Protein backbone atom coordinates (compact mmCIF):
# COMPACT_ATOMS: atom_id res chain seq x y z
CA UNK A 1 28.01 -27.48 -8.27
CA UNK A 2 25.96 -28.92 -5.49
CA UNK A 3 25.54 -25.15 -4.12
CA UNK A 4 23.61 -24.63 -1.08
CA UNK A 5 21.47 -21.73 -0.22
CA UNK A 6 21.74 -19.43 3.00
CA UNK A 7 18.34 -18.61 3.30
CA UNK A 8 17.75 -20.74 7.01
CA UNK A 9 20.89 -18.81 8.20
CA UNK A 10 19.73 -15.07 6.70
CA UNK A 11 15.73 -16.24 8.35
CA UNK A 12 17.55 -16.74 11.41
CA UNK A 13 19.46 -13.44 11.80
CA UNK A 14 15.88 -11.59 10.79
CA UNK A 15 17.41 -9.97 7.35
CA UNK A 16 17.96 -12.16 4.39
CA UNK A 17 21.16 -10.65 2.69
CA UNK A 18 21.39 -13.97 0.34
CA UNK A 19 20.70 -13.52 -3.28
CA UNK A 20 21.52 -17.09 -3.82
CA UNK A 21 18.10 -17.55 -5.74
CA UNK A 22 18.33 -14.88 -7.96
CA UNK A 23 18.19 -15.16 -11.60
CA UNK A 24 21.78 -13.19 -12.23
CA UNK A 25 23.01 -15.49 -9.30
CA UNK A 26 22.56 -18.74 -11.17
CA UNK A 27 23.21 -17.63 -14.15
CA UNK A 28 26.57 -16.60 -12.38
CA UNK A 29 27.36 -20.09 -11.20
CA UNK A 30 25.87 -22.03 -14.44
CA UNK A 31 29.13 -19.97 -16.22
CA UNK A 32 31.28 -20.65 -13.14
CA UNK A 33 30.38 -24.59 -13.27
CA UNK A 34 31.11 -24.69 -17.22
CA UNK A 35 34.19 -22.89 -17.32
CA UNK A 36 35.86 -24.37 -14.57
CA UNK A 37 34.77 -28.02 -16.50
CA UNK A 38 36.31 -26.32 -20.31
CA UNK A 39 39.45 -24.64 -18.80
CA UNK A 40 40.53 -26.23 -15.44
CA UNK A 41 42.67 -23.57 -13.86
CA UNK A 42 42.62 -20.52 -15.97
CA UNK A 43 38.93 -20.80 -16.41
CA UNK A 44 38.37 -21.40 -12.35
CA UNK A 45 40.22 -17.60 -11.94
CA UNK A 46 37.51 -15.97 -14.72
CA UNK A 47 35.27 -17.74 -12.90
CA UNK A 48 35.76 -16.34 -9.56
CA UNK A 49 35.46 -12.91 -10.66
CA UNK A 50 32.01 -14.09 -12.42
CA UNK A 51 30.92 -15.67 -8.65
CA UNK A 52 31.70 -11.26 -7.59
CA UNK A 53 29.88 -10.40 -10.10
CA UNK A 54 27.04 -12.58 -9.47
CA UNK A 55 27.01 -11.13 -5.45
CA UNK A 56 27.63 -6.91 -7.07
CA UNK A 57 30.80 -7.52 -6.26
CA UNK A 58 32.93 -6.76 -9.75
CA UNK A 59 35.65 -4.19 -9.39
CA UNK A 60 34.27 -0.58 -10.47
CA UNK A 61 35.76 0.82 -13.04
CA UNK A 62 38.36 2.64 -12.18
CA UNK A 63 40.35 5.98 -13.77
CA UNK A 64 43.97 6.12 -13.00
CA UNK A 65 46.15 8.89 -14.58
CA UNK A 66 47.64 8.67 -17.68
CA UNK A 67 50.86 6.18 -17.51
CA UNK A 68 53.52 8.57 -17.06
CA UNK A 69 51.49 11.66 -16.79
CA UNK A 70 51.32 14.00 -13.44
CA UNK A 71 47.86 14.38 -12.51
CA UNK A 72 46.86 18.24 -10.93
CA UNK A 73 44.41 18.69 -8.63
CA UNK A 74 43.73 22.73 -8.58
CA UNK A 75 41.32 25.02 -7.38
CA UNK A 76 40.99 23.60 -4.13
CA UNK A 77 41.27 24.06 0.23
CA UNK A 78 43.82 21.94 1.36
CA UNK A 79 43.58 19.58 5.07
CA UNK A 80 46.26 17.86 5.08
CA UNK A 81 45.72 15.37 7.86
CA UNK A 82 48.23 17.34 10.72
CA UNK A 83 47.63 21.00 10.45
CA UNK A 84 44.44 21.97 11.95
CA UNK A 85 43.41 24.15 9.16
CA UNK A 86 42.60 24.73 5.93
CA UNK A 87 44.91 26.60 2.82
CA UNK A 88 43.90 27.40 -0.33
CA UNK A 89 47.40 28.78 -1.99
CA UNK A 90 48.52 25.50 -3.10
CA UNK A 91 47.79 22.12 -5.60
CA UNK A 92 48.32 18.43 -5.13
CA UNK A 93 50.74 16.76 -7.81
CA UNK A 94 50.05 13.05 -7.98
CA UNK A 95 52.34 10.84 -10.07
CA UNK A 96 53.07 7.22 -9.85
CA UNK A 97 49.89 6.61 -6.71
CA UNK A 98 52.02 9.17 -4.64
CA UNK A 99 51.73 12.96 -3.62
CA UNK A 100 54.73 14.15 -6.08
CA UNK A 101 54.74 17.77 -4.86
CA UNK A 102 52.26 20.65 -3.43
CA UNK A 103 53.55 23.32 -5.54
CA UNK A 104 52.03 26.61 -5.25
CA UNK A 105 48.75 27.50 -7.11
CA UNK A 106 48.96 28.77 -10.47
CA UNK A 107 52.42 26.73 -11.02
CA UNK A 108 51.64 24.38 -12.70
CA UNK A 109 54.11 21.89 -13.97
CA UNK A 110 53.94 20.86 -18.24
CA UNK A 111 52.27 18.04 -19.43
CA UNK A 112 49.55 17.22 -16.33
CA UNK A 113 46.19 15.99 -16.23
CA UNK A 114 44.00 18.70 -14.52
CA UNK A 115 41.18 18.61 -12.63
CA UNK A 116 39.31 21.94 -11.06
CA UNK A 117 37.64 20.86 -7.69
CA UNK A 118 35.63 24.16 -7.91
CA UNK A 119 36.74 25.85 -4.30
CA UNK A 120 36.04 22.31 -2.82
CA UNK A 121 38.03 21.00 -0.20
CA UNK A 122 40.40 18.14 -0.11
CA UNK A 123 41.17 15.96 2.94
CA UNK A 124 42.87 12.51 3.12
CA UNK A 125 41.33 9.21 2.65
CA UNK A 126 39.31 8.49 5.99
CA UNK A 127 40.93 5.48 8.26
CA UNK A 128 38.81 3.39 10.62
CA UNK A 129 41.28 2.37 13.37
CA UNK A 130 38.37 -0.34 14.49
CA UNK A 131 36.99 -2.38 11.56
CA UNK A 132 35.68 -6.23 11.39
CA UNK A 133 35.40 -6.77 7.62
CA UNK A 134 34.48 -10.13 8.14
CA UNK A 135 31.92 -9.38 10.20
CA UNK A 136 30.74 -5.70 9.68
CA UNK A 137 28.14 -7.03 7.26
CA UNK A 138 26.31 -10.08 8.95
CA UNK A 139 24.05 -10.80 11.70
CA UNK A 140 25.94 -12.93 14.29
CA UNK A 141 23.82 -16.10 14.03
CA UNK A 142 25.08 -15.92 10.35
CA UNK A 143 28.66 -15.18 11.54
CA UNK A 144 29.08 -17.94 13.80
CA UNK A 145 26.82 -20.40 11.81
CA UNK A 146 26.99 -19.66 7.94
CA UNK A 147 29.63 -21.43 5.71
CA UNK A 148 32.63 -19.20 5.59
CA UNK A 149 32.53 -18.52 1.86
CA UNK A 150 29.40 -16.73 2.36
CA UNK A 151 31.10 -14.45 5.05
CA UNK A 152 33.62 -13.52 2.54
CA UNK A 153 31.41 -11.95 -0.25
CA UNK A 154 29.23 -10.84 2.22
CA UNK A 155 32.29 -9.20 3.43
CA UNK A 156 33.74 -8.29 -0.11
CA UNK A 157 30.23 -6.45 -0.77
CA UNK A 158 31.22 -4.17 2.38
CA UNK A 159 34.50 -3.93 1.74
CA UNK A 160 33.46 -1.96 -1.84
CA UNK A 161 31.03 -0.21 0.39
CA UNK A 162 33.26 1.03 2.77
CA UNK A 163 35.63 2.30 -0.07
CA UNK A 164 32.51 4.64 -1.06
CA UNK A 165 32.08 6.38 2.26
CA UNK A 166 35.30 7.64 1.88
CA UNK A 167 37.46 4.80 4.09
CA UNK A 168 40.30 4.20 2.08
CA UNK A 169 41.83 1.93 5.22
CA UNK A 170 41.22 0.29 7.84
CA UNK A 171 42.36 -1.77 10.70
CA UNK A 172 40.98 -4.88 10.69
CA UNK A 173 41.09 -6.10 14.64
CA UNK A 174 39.89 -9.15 14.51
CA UNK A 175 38.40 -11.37 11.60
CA UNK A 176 39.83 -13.98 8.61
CA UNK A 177 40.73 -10.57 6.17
CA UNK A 178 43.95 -12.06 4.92
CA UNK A 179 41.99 -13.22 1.40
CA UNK A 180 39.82 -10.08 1.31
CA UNK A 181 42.77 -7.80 1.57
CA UNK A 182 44.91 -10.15 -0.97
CA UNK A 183 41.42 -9.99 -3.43
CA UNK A 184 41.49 -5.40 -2.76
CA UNK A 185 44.99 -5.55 -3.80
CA UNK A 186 45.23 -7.34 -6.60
CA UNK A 187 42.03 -5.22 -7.70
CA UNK A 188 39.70 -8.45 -8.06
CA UNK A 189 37.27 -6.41 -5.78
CA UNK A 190 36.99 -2.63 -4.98
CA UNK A 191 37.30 -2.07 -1.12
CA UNK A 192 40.08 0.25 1.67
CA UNK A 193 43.47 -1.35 2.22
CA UNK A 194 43.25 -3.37 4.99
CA UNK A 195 45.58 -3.64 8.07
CA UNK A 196 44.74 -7.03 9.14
CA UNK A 197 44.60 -8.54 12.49
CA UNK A 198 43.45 -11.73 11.72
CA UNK A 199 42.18 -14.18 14.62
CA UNK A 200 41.36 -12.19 18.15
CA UNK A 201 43.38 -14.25 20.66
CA UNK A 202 41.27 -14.94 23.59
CA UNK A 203 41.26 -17.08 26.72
CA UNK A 204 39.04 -19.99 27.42
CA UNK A 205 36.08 -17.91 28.88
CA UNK A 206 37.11 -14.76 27.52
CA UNK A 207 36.04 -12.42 25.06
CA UNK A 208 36.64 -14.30 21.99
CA UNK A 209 35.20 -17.64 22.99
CA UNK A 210 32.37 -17.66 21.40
CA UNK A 211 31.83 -21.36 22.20
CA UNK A 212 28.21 -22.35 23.38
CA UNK A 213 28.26 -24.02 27.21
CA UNK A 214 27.57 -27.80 25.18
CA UNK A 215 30.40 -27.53 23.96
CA UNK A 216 32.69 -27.64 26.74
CA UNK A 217 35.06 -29.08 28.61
CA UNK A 218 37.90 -28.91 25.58
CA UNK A 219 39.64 -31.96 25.88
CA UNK A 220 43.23 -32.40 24.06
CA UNK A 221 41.55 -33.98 21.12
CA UNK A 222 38.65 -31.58 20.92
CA UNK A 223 38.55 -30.33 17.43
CA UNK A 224 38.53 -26.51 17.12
CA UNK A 225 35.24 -24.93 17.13
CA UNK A 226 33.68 -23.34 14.24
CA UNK A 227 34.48 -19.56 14.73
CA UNK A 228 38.53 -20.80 15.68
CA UNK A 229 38.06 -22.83 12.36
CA UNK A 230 36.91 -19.84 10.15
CA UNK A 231 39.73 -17.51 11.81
CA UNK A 232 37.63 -15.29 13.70
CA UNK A 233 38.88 -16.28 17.16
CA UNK A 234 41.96 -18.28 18.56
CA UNK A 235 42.00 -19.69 22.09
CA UNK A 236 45.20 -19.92 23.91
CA UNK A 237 45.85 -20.65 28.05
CA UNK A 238 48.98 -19.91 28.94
CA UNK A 239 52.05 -18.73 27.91
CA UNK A 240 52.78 -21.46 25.41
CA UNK A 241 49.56 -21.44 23.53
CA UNK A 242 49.24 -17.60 23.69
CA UNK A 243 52.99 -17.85 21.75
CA UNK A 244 51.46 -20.09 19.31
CA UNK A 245 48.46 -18.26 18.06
CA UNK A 246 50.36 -15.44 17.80
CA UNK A 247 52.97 -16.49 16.12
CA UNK A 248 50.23 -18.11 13.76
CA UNK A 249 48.72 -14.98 12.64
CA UNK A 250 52.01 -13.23 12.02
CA UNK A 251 52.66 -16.33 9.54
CA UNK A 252 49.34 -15.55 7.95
CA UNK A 253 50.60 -11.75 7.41
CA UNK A 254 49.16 -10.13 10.58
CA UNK A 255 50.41 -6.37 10.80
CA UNK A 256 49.24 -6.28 14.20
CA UNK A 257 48.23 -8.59 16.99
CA UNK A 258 44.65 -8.48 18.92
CA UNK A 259 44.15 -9.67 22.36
CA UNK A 260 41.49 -9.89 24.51
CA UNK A 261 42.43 -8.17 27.90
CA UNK A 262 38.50 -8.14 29.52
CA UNK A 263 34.90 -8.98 29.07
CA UNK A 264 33.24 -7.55 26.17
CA UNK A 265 29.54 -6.72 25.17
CA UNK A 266 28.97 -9.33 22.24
CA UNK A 267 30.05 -12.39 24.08
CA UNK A 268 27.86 -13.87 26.57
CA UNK A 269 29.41 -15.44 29.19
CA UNK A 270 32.10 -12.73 30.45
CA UNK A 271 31.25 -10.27 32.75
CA UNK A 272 32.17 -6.70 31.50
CA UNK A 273 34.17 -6.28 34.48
CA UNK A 274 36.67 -9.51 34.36
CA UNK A 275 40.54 -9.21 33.90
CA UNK A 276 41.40 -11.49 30.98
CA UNK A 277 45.02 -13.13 30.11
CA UNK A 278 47.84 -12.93 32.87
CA UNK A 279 50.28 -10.29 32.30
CA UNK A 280 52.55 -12.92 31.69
CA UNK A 281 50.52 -14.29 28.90
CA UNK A 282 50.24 -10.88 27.56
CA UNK A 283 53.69 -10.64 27.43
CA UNK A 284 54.13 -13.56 25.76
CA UNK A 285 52.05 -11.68 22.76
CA UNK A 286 53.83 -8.48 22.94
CA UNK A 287 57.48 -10.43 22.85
CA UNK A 288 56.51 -12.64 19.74
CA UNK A 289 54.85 -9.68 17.82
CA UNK A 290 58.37 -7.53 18.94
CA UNK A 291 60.15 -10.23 17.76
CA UNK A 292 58.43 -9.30 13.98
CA UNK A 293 58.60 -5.86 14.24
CA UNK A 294 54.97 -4.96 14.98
CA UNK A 295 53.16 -4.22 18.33
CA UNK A 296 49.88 -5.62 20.04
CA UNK A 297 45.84 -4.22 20.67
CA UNK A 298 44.10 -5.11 23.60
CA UNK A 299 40.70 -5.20 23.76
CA UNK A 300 39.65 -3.72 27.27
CA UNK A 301 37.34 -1.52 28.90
CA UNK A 302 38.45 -1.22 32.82
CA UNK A 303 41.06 0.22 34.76
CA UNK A 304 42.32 -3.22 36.08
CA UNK A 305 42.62 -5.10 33.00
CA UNK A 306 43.89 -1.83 31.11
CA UNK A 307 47.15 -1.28 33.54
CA UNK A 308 47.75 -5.17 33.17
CA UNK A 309 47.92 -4.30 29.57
CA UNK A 310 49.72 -1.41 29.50
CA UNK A 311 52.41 -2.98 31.74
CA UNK A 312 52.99 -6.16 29.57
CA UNK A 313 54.01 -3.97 26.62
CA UNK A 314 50.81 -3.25 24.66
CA UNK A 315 50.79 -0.66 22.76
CA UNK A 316 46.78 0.58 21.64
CA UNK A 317 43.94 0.09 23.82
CA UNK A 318 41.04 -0.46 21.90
CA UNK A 319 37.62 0.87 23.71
CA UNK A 320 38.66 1.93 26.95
CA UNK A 321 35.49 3.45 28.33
CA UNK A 322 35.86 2.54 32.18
CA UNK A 323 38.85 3.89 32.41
CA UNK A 324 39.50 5.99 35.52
CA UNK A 325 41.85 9.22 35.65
CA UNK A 326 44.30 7.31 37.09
CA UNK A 327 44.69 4.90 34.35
CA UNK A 328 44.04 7.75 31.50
CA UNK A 329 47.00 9.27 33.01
CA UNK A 330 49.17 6.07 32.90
CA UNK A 331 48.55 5.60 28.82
CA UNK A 332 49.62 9.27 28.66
CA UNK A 333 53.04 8.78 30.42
CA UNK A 334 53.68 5.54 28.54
CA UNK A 335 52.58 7.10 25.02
CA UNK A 336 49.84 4.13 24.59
CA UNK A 337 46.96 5.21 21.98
CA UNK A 338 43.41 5.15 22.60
CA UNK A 339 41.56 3.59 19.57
CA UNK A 340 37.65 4.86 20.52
CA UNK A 341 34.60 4.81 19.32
CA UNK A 342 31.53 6.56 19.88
CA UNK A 343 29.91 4.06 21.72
CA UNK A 344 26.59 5.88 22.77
CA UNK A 345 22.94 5.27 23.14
CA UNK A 346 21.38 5.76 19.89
CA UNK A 347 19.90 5.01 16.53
CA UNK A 348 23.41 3.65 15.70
CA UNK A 349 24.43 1.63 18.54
CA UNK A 350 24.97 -2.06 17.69
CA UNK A 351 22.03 -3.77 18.22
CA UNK A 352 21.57 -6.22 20.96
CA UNK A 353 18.42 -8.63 21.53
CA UNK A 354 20.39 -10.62 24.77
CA UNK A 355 19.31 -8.26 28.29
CA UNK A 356 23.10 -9.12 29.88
CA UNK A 357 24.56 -8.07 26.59
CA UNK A 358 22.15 -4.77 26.54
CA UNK A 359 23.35 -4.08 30.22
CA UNK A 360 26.77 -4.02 29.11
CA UNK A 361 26.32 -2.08 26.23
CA UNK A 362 24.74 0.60 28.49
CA UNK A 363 27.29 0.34 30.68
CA UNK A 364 29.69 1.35 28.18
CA UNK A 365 27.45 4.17 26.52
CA UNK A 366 27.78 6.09 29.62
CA UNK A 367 31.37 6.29 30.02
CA UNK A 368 32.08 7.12 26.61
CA UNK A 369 31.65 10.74 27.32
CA UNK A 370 33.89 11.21 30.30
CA UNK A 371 36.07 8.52 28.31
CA UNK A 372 36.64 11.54 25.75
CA UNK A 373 36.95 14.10 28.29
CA UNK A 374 39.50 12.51 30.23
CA UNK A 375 41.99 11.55 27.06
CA UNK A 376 41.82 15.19 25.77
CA UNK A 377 42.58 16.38 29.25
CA UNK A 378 45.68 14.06 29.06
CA UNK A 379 46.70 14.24 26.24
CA UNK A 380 46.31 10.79 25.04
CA UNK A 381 47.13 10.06 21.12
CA UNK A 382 43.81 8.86 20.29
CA UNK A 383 42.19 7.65 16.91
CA UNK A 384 38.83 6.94 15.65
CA UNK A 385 37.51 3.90 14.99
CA UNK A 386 33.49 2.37 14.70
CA UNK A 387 33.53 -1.36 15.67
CA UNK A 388 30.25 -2.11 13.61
CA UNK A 389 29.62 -5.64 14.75
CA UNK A 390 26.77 -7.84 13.32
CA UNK A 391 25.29 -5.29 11.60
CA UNK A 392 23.92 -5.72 7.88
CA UNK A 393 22.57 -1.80 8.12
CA UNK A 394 25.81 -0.42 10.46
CA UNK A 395 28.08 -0.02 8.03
CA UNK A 396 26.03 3.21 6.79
CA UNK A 397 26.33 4.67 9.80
CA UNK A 398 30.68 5.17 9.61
CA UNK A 399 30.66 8.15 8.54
CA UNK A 400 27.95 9.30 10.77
CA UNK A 401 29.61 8.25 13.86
CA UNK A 402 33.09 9.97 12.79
CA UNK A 403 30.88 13.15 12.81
CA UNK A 404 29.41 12.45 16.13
CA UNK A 405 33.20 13.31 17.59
CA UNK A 406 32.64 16.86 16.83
CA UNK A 407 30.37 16.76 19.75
CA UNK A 408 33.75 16.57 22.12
CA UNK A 409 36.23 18.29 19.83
CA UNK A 410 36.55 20.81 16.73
CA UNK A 411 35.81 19.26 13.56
CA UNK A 412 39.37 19.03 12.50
CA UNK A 413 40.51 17.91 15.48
CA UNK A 414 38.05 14.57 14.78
CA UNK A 415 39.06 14.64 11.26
CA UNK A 416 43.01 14.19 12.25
CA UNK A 417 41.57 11.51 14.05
CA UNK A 418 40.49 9.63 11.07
CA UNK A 419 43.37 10.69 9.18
CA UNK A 420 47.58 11.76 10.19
CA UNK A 421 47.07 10.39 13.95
CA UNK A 422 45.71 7.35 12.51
CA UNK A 423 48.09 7.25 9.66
CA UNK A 424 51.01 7.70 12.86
CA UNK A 425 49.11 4.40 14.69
CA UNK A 426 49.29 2.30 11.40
CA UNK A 427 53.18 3.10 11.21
CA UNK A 428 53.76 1.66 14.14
CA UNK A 429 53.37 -1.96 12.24
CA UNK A 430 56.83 -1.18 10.44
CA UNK A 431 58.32 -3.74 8.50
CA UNK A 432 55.22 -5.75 8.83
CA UNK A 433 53.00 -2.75 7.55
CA UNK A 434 51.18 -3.79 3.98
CA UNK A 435 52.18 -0.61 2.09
CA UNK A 436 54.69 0.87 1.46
CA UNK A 437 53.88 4.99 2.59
CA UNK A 438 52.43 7.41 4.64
CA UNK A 439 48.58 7.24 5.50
CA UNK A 440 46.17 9.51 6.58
CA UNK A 441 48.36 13.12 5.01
CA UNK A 442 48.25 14.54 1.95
CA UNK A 443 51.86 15.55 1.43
CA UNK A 444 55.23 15.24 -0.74
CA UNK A 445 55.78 11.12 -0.73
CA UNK A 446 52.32 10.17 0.95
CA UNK A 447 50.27 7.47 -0.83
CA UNK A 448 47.89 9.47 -2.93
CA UNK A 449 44.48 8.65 -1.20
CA UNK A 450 42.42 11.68 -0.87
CA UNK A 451 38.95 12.67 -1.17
CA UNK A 452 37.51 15.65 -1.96
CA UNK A 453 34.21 16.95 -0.55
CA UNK A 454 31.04 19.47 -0.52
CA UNK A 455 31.07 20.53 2.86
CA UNK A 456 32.55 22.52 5.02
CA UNK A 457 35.71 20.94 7.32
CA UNK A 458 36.30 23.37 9.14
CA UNK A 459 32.75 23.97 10.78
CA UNK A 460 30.96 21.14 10.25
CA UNK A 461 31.33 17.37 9.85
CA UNK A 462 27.42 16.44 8.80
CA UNK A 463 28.59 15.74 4.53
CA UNK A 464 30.28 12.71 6.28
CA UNK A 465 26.65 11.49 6.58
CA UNK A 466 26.15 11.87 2.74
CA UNK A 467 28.75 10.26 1.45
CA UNK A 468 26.71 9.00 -2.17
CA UNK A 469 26.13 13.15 -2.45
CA UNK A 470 29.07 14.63 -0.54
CA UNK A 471 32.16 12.97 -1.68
CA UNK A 472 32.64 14.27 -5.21
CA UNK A 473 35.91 12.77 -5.88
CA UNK A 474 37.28 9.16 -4.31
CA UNK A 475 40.91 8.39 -4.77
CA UNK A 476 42.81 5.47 -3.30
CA UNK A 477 46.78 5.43 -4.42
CA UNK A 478 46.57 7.97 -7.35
CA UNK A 479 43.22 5.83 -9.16
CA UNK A 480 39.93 7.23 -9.35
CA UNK A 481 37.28 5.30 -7.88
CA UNK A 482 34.48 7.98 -8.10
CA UNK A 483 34.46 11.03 -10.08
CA UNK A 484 31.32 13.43 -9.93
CA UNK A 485 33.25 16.52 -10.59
CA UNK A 486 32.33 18.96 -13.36
């Protein structure tokens, strides 16, 4: 098959994720090679899901209810992803991957599947509103470097992993996720629906160029470089090319559309403090993505470059931290959410060996704080998200840092977060939204995605930490993922 290893790219990064060597990994291709030789097409699909298997990737086996029987869940404290408390007088009825019904305890309909939860409680499936599946997983030497195959099933592996912590979606801002949600779906690998963004549209310069200074001056022939190539990044200057790209990604099935509206802490060569994209370019984004139904995300940090946003139509700011009063109190009177993270100083900030990019990232830490204060004070709609970047160990850490928010807020409040205000951010995709339901609630019609916990929602957010222990039962649209219940 002519299969190269990754090991120079994983040596390069420092961790060596690649189990192209392995025994089980050979073996794996050896099958793939011969059945793709005996049976052409049909054998290259069964041999796809053994290349998954090979990497750990093979669905898990997965429990759905009986066809055509009502599944009960009983015995149990109810968060429903809006009301900022807990009941215990009712049951979830799940039929057909929905929330049929929350009849009253003890009522219990004929002819259901039951199961007790023991006095635990339930709470929707978590959403992360800031999620690089593509990227969550690798180093970003291998991201910008390593054959794009190997990005996928590094990112399929995290997308199974991510599943298990209790995120049964996410919003992918930025990242080639089109196959990996189209693999989740069709249940070739285990992983959270996926709200995909697909290439970040940057300017030259801007946050998504990624582009080393030898490569430059683009010329009108210049190929495109290798992270526009994979579909991490697009590069548009001007109105006309900003039109382009984004009317590129909606063809690829974007639900959303990511911009870059200032400098960023990854990239090298823009100053955290730069304006990026006209307002006329943004525009140009927000019309096209209007034109399909769906809205635009701008990655920004400052007050400058977030009013330019906010006045060319976009509709989520993603990060935010700089922001003044002034501008916290424009994205109030417009209705604009704040997608945030808990970007602060610690064991699980992303990690950064450049000293500008470490400035920056400092930088950022210490407005996160006052970034909280001042959206609560205002009453900004705001969502959680984690924006693990180049990380093969941050992707543990996502339920951690959703915990961290009960630091500014009541646990609930952080949990409606990660669930019904995120659920009422994802809606605003519409037509162009992947599924077809509500997200982030556990009520009558909802898709049934729920988990169910030992812990304590109410007072404490720490079992979000523990998700291997904590997180008893996993359900994404009425199947079972994990089941540890009695």
């Amino acid at each position: 098959m002519g299969m190269t290893c990754c090991a120079p790219h994983a040596a390069a990064s420092g961790i060596n994720p690649c189990h192209c060597g392995a025994p089980h990994t050979q073996a794996a291709f050896q099958r793939i090679d011969a059945d793709l030789t005996r049976r052409q097409f049909l054998g290259g699909a069964a041999a796809v899901l053994g290349m998954f298997a090979g990497f750990g990737l093979a669905p898990r086996e997965v429990r759905a209810q009986a066809p055509g029987q009502p599944l009960l869940l009983t015995h149990l404290r109810l968060f429903d992803g809006e009301t900022l408390s807990l009941r215990d007088d009712v049951d979830i009825l799940i039929e057909g991957g929905r929330i049929a019904a929350l009849p009253r305890r003890g009522q219990r309909p004929a002819d259901t599947q039951v199961i007790d939860c023991g006095g635990r409680a339930v709470i929707p499936g978590l959403i992360d509103a800031h999620w690089h599946a593509t990227l969550a997983g690798v180093s970003q030497m291998v991201a910008m470097t390593a054959d794009v195959g190997f990005l996928h099933l590094m990112a399929g592996r995290e997308a199974g992993a991510t599943l298990m912590r209790g995120f049964t979606t996410v919003r992918d801002v930025g990242g080639p996720a089109f196959g990996l949600k189209m693999a989740i779906d069709r249940g070739v690998v285990s992983g959270p629906r996926i709200f995909p963004s697909g290439a970040m549209i940057s300017q030259t310069s801007g946050h998504g160029d990624f582009r080393h200074l030898h490569e430059l001056p683009r010329m009108p022939g210049t190929p495109p470089s290798h992270i526009e190539a994979s579909g991490v990044a697009a590069i548009a200057d001007g109105v006309d090319e900003v039109l382009r790209r984004t009317r590129e990604q909606l063809m690829k099935g974007a639900s959303q559309i990511k911009i870059m509206a200032g400098g960023g802490v990854s990239s090298l060569y823009d100053p955290l403090d730069t304006a990026q994209f006209l307002e006329e370019e943004m525009r140009a984004a927000v019309r096209a993505a209007e034109d399909w139904g769906t809205y635009v995300c701008a990655h920004v940090y400052t007050p400058t470059g977030i009013q330019r946003a906010i006045r060319a139509g976009v509709k989520s700011i993603e990060h935010g931290q700089l922001a003044d009063e002034d501008t916290v109190r424009m994205m109030a009177d417009e209705g604009v959410w704040w997608s945030i993270q808990p970007f602060l100083d610690d064991e699980d900030a992303n990690p950064k060996s450049d000293p500008v990019s470490r400035a920056k990232q400092l930088q950022v830490s210490e407005g996160t704080v006052r970034a909280f204060e001042l959206g609560r004070k205002h009453g900004v709609p705001m969502v959680f998200g984690t924006d693990i970047l180049f990380s093969a160990a941050g992707g543990a850490s996502q339920g951690r840092q959703l915990a961290k928010l009960a630091r500014f807020m009541s646990p609930l409040e952080a949990l409606h977060m990660a669930t019904g205000a995120a659920g009422r951010l994802l809606a605003l995709s519409g037509e162009r939204a992947p599924y077809d339901g509500r997200l982030g609630v556990i009520t009558e019609g909802a898709l049934a995605d729920l988990l169910v916990v030992d812990g304590d929602p109410e007072t404490d957010l720490s079992w979000l930490d523990e998700p291997a222990d904590k997180l008893r039962l996993i359900m994404k649209g009425g199947s079972i993922f994990k089941n540890t219940l009695s």
